[in-house]
PDB file of N, CA and C in Angstrom:
ATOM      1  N   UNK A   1      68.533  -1.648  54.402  1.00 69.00           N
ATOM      2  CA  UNK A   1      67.385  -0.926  53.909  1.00 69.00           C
ATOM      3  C   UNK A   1      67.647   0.560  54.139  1.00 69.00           C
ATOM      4  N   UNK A   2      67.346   1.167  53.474  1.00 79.00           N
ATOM      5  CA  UNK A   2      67.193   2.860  53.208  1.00 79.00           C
ATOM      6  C   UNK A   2      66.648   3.437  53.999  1.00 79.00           C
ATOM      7  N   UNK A   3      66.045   4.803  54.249  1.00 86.00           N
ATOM      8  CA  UNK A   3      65.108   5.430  54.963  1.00 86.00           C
ATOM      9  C   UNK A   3      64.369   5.202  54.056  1.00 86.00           C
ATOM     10  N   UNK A   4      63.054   5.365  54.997  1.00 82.00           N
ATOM     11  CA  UNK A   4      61.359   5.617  54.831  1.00 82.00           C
ATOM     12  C   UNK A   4      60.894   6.405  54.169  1.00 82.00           C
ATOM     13  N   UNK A   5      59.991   6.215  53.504  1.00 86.00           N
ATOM     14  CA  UNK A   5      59.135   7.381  52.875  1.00 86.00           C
ATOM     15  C   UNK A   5      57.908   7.460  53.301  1.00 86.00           C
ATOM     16  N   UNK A   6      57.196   8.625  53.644  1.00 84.00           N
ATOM     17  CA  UNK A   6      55.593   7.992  53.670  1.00 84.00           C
ATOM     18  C   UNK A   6      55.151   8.900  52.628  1.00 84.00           C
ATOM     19  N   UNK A   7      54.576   8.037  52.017  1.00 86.00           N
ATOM     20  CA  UNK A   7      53.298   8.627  50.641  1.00 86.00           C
ATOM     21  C   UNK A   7      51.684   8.715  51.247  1.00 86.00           C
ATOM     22  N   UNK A   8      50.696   9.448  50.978  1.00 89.00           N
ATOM     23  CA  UNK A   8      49.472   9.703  51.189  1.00 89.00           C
ATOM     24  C   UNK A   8      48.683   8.667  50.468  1.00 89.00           C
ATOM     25  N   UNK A   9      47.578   8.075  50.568  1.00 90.00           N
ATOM     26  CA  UNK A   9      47.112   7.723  49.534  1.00 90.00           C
ATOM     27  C   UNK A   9      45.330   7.941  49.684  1.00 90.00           C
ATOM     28  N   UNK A  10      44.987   7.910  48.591  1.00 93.00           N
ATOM     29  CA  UNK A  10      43.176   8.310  49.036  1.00 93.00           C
ATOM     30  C   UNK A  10      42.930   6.944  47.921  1.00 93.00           C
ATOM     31  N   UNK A  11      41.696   6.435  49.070  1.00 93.00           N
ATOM     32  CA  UNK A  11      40.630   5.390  48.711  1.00 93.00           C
ATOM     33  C   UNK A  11      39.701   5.544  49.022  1.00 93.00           C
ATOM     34  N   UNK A  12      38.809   5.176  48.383  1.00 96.00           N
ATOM     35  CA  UNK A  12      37.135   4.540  48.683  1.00 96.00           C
ATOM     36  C   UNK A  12      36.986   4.463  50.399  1.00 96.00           C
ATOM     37  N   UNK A  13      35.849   4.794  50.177  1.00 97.00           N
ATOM     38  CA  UNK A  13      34.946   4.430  51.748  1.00 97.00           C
ATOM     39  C   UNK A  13      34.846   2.847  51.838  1.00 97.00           C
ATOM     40  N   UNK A  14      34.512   2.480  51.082  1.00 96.00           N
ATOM     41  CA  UNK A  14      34.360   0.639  50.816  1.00 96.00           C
ATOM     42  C   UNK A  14      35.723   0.377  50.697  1.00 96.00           C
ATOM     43  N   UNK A  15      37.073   0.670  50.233  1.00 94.00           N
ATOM     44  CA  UNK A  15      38.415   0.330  50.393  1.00 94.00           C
ATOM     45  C   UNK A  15      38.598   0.015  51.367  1.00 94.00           C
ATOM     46  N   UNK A  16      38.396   1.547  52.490  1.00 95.00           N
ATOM     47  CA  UNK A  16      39.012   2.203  53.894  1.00 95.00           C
ATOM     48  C   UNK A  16      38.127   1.154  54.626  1.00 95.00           C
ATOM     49  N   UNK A  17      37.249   0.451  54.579  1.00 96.00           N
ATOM     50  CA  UNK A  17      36.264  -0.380  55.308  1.00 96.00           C
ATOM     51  C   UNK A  17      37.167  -1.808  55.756  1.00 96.00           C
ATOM     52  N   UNK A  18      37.109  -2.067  54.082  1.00 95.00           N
ATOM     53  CA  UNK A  18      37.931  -3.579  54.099  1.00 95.00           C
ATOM     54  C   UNK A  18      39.263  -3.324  54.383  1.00 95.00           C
ATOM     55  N   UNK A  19      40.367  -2.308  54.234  1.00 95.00           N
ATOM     56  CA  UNK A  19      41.429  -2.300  55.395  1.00 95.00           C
ATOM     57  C   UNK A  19      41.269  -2.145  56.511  1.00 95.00           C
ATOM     58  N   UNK A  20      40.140  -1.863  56.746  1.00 96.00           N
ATOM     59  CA  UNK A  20      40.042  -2.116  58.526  1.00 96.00           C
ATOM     60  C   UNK A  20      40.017  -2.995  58.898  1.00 96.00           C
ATOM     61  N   UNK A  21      39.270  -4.079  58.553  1.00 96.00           N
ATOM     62  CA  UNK A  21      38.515  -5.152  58.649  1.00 96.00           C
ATOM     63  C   UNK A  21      40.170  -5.882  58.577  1.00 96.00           C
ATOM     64  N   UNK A  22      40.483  -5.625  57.719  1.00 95.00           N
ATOM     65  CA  UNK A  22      42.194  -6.642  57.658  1.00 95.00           C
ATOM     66  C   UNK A  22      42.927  -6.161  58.759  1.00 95.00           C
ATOM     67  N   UNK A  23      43.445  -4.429  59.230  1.00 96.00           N
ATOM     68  CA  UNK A  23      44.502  -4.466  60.307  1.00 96.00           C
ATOM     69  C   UNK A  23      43.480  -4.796  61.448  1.00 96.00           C
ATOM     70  N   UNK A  24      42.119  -4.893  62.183  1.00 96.00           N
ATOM     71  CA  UNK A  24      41.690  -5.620  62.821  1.00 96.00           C
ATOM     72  C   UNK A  24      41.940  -7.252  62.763  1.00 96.00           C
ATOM     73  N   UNK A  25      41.689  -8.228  61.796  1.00 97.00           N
ATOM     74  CA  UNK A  25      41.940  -9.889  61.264  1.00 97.00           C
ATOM     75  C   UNK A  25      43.537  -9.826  61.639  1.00 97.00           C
ATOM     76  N   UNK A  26      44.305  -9.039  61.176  1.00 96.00           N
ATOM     77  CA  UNK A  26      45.888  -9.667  61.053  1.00 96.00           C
ATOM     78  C   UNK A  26      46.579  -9.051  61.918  1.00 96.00           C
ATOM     79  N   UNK A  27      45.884  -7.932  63.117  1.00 96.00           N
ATOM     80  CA  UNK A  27      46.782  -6.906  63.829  1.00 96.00           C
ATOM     81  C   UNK A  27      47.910  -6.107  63.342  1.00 96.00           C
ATOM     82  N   UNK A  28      47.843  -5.460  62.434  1.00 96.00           N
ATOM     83  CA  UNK A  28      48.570  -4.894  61.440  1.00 96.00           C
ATOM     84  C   UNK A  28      47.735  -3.246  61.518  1.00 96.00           C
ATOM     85  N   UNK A  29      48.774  -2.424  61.423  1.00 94.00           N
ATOM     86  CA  UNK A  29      48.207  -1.083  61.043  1.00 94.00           C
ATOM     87  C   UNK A  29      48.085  -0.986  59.550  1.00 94.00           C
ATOM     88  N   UNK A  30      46.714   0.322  59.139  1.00 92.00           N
ATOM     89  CA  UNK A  30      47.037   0.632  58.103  1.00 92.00           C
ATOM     90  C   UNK A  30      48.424   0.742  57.253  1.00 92.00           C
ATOM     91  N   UNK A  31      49.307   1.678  57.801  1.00 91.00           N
ATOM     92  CA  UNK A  31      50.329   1.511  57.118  1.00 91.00           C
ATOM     93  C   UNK A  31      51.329   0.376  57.000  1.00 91.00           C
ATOM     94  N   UNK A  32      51.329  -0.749  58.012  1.00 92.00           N
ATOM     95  CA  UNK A  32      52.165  -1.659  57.192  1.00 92.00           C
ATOM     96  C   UNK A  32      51.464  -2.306  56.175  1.00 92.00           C
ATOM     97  N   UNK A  33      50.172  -2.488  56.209  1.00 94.00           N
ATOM     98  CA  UNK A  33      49.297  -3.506  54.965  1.00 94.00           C
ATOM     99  C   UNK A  33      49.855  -2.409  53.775  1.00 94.00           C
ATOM    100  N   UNK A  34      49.267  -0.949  53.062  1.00 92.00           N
ATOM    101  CA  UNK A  34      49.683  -0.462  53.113  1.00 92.00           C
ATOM    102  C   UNK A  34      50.972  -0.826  52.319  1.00 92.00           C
ATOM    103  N   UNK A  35      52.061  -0.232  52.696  1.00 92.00           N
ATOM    104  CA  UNK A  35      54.105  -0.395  52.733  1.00 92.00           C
ATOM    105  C   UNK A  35      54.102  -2.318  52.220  1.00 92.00           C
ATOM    106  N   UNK A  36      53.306  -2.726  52.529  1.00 93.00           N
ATOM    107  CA  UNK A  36      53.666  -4.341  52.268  1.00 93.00           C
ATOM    108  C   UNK A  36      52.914  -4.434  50.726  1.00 93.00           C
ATOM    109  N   UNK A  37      51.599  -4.178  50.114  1.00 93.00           N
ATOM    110  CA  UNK A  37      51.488  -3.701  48.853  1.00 93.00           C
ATOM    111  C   UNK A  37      51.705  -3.116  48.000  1.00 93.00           C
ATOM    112  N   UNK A  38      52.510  -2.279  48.909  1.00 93.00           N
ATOM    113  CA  UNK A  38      53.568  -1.461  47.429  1.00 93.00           C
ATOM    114  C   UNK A  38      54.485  -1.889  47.284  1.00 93.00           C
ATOM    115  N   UNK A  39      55.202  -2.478  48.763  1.00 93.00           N
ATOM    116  CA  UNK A  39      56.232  -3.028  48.345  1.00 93.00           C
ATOM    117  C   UNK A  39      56.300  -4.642  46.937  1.00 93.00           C
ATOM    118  N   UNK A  40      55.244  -5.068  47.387  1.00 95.00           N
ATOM    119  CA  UNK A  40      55.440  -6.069  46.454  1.00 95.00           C
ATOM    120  C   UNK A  40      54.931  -5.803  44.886  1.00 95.00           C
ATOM    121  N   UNK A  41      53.824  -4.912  45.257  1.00 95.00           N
ATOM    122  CA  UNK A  41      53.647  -4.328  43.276  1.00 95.00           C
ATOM    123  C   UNK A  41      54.834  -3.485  42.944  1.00 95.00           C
ATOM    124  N   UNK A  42      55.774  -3.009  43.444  1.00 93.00           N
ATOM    125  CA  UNK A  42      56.784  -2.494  43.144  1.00 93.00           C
ATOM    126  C   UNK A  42      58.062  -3.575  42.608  1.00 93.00           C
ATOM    127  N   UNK A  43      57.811  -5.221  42.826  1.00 94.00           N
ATOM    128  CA  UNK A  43      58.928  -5.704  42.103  1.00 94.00           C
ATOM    129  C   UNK A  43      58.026  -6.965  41.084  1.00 94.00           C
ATOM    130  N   UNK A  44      57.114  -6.692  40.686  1.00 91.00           N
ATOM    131  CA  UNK A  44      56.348  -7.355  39.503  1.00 91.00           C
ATOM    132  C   UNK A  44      56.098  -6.758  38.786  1.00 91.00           C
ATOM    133  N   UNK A  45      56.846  -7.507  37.514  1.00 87.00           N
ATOM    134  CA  UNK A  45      56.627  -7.291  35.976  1.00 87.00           C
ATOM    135  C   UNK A  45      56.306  -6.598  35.229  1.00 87.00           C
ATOM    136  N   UNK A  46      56.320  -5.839  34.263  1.00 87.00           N
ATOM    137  CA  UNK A  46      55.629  -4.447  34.109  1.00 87.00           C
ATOM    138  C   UNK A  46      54.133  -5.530  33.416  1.00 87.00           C
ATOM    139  N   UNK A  47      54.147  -6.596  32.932  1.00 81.00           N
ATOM    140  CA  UNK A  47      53.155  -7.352  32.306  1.00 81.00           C
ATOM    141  C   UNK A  47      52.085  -7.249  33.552  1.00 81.00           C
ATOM    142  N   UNK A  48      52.503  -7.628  34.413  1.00 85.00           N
ATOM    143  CA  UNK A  48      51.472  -7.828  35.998  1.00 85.00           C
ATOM    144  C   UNK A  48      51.363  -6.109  36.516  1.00 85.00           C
ATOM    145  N   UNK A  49      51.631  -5.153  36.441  1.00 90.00           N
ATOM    146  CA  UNK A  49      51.786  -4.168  36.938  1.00 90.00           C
ATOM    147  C   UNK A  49      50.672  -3.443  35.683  1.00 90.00           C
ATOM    148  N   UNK A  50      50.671  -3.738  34.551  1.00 86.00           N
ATOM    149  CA  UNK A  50      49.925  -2.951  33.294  1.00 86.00           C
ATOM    150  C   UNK A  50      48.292  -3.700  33.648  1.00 86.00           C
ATOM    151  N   UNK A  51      48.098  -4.982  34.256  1.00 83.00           N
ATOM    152  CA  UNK A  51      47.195  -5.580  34.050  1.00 83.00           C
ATOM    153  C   UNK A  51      46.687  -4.936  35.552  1.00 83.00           C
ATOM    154  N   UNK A  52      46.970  -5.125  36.571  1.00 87.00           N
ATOM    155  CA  UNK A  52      46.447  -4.525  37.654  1.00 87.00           C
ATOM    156  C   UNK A  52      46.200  -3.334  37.451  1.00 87.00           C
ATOM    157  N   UNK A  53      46.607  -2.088  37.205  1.00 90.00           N
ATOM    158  CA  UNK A  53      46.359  -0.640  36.817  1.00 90.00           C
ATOM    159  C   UNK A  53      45.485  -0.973  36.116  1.00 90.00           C
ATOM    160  N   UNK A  54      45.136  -2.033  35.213  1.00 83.00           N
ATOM    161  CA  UNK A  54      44.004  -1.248  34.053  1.00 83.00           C
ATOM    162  C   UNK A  54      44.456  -0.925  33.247  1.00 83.00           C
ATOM    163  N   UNK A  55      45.633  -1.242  32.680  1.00 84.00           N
ATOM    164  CA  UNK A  55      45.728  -0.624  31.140  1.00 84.00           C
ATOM    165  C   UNK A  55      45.774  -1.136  29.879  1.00 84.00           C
ATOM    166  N   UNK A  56      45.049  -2.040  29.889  1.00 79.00           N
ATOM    167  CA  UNK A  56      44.935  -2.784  28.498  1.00 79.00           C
ATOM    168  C   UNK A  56      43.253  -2.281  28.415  1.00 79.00           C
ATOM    169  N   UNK A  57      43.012  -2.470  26.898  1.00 77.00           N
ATOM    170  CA  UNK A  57      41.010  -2.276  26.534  1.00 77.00           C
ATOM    171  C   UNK A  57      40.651  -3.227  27.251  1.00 77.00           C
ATOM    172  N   UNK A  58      39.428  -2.709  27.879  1.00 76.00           N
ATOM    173  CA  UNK A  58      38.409  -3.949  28.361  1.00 76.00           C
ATOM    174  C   UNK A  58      38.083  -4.996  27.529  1.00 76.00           C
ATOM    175  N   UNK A  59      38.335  -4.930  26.159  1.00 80.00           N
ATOM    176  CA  UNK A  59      37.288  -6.072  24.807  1.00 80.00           C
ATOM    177  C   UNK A  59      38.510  -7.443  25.296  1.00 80.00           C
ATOM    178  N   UNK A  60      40.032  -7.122  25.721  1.00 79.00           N
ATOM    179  CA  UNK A  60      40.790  -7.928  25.300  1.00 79.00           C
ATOM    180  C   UNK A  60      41.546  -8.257  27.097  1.00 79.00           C
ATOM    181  N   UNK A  61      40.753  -8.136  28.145  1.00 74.00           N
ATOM    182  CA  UNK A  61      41.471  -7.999  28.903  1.00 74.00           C
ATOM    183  C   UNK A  61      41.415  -9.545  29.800  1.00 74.00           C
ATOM    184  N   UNK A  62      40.675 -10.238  29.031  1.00 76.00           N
ATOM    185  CA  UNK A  62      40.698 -11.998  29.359  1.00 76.00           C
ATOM    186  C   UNK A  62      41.676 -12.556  28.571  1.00 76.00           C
ATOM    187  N   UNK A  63      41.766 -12.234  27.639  1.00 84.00           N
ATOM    188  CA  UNK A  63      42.970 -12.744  26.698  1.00 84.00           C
ATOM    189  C   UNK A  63      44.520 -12.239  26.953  1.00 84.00           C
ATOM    190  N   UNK A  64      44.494 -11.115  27.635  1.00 80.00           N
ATOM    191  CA  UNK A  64      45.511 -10.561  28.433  1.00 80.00           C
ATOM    192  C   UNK A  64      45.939 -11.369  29.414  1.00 80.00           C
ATOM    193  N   UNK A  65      44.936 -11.586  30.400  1.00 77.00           N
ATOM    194  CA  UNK A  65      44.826 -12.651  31.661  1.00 77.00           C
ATOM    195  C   UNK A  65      45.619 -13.663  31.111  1.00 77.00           C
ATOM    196  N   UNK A  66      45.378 -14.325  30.376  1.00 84.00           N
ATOM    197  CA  UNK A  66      45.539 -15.805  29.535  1.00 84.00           C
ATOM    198  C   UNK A  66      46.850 -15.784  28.793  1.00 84.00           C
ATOM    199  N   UNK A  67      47.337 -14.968  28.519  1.00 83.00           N
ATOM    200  CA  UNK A  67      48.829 -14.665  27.716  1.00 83.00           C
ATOM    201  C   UNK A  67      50.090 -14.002  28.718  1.00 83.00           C
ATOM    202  N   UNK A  68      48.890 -13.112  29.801  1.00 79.00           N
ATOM    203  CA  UNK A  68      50.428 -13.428  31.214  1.00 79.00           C
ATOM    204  C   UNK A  68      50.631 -14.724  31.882  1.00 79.00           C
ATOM    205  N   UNK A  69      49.328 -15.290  31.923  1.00 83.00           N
ATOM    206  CA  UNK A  69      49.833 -17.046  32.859  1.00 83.00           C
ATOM    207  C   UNK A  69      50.250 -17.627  31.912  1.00 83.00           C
ATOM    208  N   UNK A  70      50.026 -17.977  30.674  1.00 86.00           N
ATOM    209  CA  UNK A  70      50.997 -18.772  29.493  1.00 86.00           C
ATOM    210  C   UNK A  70      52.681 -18.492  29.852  1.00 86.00           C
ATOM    211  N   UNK A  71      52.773 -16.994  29.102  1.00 81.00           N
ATOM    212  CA  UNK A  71      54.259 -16.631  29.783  1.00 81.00           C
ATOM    213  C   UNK A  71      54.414 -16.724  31.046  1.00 81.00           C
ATOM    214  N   UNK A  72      53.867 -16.660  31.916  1.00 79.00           N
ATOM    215  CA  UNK A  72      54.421 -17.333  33.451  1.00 79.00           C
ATOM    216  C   UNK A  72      54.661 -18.590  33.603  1.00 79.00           C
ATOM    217  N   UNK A  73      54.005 -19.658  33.194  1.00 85.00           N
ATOM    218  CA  UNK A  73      54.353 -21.021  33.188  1.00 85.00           C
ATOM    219  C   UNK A  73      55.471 -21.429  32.310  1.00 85.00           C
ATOM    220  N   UNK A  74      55.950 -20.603  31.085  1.00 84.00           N
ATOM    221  CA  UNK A  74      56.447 -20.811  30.342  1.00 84.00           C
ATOM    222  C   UNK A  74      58.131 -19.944  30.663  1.00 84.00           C
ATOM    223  N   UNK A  75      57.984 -19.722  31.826  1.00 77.00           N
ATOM    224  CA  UNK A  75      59.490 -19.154  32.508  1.00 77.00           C
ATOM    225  C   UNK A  75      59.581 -17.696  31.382  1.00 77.00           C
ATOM    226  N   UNK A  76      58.800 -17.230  30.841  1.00 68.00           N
ATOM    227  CA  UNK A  76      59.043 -15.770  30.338  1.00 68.00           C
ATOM    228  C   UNK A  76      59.228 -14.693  30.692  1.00 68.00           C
ATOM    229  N   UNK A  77      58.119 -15.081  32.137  1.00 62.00           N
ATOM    230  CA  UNK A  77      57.993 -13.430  33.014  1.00 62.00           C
ATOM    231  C   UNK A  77      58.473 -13.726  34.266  1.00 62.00           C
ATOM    232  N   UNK A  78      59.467 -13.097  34.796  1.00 59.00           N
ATOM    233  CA  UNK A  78      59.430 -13.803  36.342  1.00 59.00           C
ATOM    234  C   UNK A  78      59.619 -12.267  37.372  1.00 59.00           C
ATOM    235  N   UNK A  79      59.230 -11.906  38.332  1.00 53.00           N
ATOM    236  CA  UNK A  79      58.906 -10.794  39.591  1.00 53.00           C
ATOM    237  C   UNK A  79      60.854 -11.140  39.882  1.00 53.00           C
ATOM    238  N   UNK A  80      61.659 -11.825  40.102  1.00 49.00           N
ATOM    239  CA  UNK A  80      62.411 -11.391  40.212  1.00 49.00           C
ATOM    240  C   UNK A  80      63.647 -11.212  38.939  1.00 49.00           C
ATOM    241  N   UNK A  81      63.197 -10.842  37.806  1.00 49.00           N
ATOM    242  CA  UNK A  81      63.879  -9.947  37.065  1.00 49.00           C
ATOM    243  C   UNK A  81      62.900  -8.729  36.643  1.00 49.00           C
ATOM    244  N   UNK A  82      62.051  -8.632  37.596  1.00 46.00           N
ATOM    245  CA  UNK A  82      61.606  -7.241  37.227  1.00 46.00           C
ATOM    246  C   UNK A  82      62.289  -6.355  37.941  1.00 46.00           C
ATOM    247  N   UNK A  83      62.230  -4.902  37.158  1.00 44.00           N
ATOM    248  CA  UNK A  83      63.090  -3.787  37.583  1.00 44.00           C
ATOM    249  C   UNK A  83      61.578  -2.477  37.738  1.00 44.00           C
ATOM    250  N   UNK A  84      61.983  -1.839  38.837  1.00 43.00           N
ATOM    251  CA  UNK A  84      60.379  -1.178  39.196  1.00 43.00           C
ATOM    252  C   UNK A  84      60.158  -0.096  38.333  1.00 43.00           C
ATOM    253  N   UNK A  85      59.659   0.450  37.681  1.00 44.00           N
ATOM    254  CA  UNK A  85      59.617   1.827  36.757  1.00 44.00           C
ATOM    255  C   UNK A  85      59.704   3.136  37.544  1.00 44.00           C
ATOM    256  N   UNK A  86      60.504   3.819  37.082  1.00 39.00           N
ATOM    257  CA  UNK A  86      60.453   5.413  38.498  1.00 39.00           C
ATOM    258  C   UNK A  86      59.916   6.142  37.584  1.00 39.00           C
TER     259      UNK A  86
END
C-alpha cells in the first residue's frame, strides 16, 4: 500500500450524529469509517457510483435501480473490473 492521504470532508449535523453513533457501536474512529467508504465506493462500477451520487433524473431513478440489479445478476457489471475515475 502507498502513503496516505487525508481529504476533509463536510457533512450534515444529522450525518456527523449517525457517525458517531457508529465509531461509538463498532469502536472505530471517524476516520477509519470514513477511509473504509471511500475506499470501497472507489472500486464500484461507474453504474453503482452514478446511482449513489445522484445522477440520473428522479422520473427514472427506480428503473435505474432495476436495470443495475438485472445487469448484476446477469454477470454484466462486476466491482472487480471496475477501474476508479480520477
Amino acid at each position: 500500500m502507498g502513503p496516505r492521504i487525508i481529504v476533509r470532508i463536510e457533512v450534515t449535523e444529522a450525518a456527523k450524529n449517525e457517525i458517531d453513533d457508529l465509531t461509538a457501536k463498532f469502536g472505530m474512529t471517524h476516520l477509519s469509517i470514513h477511509s473504509r467508504i471511500v475506499e470501497w465506493f472507489s472500486t464500484q462500477p461507474d453504474q453503482i457510483r452514478a446511482f449513489i451520487l445522484q445522477q440520473f433524473p428522479a422520473e427514472i431513478k427506480g428503473d435505474i435501480a432495476s436495470l443495475i440489479l438485472k445487469n448484476m445478476r446477469s454477470g454484466g457489471i462486476r466491482a472487480s473490473e471496475a477501474t476508479p475515475s480520477r
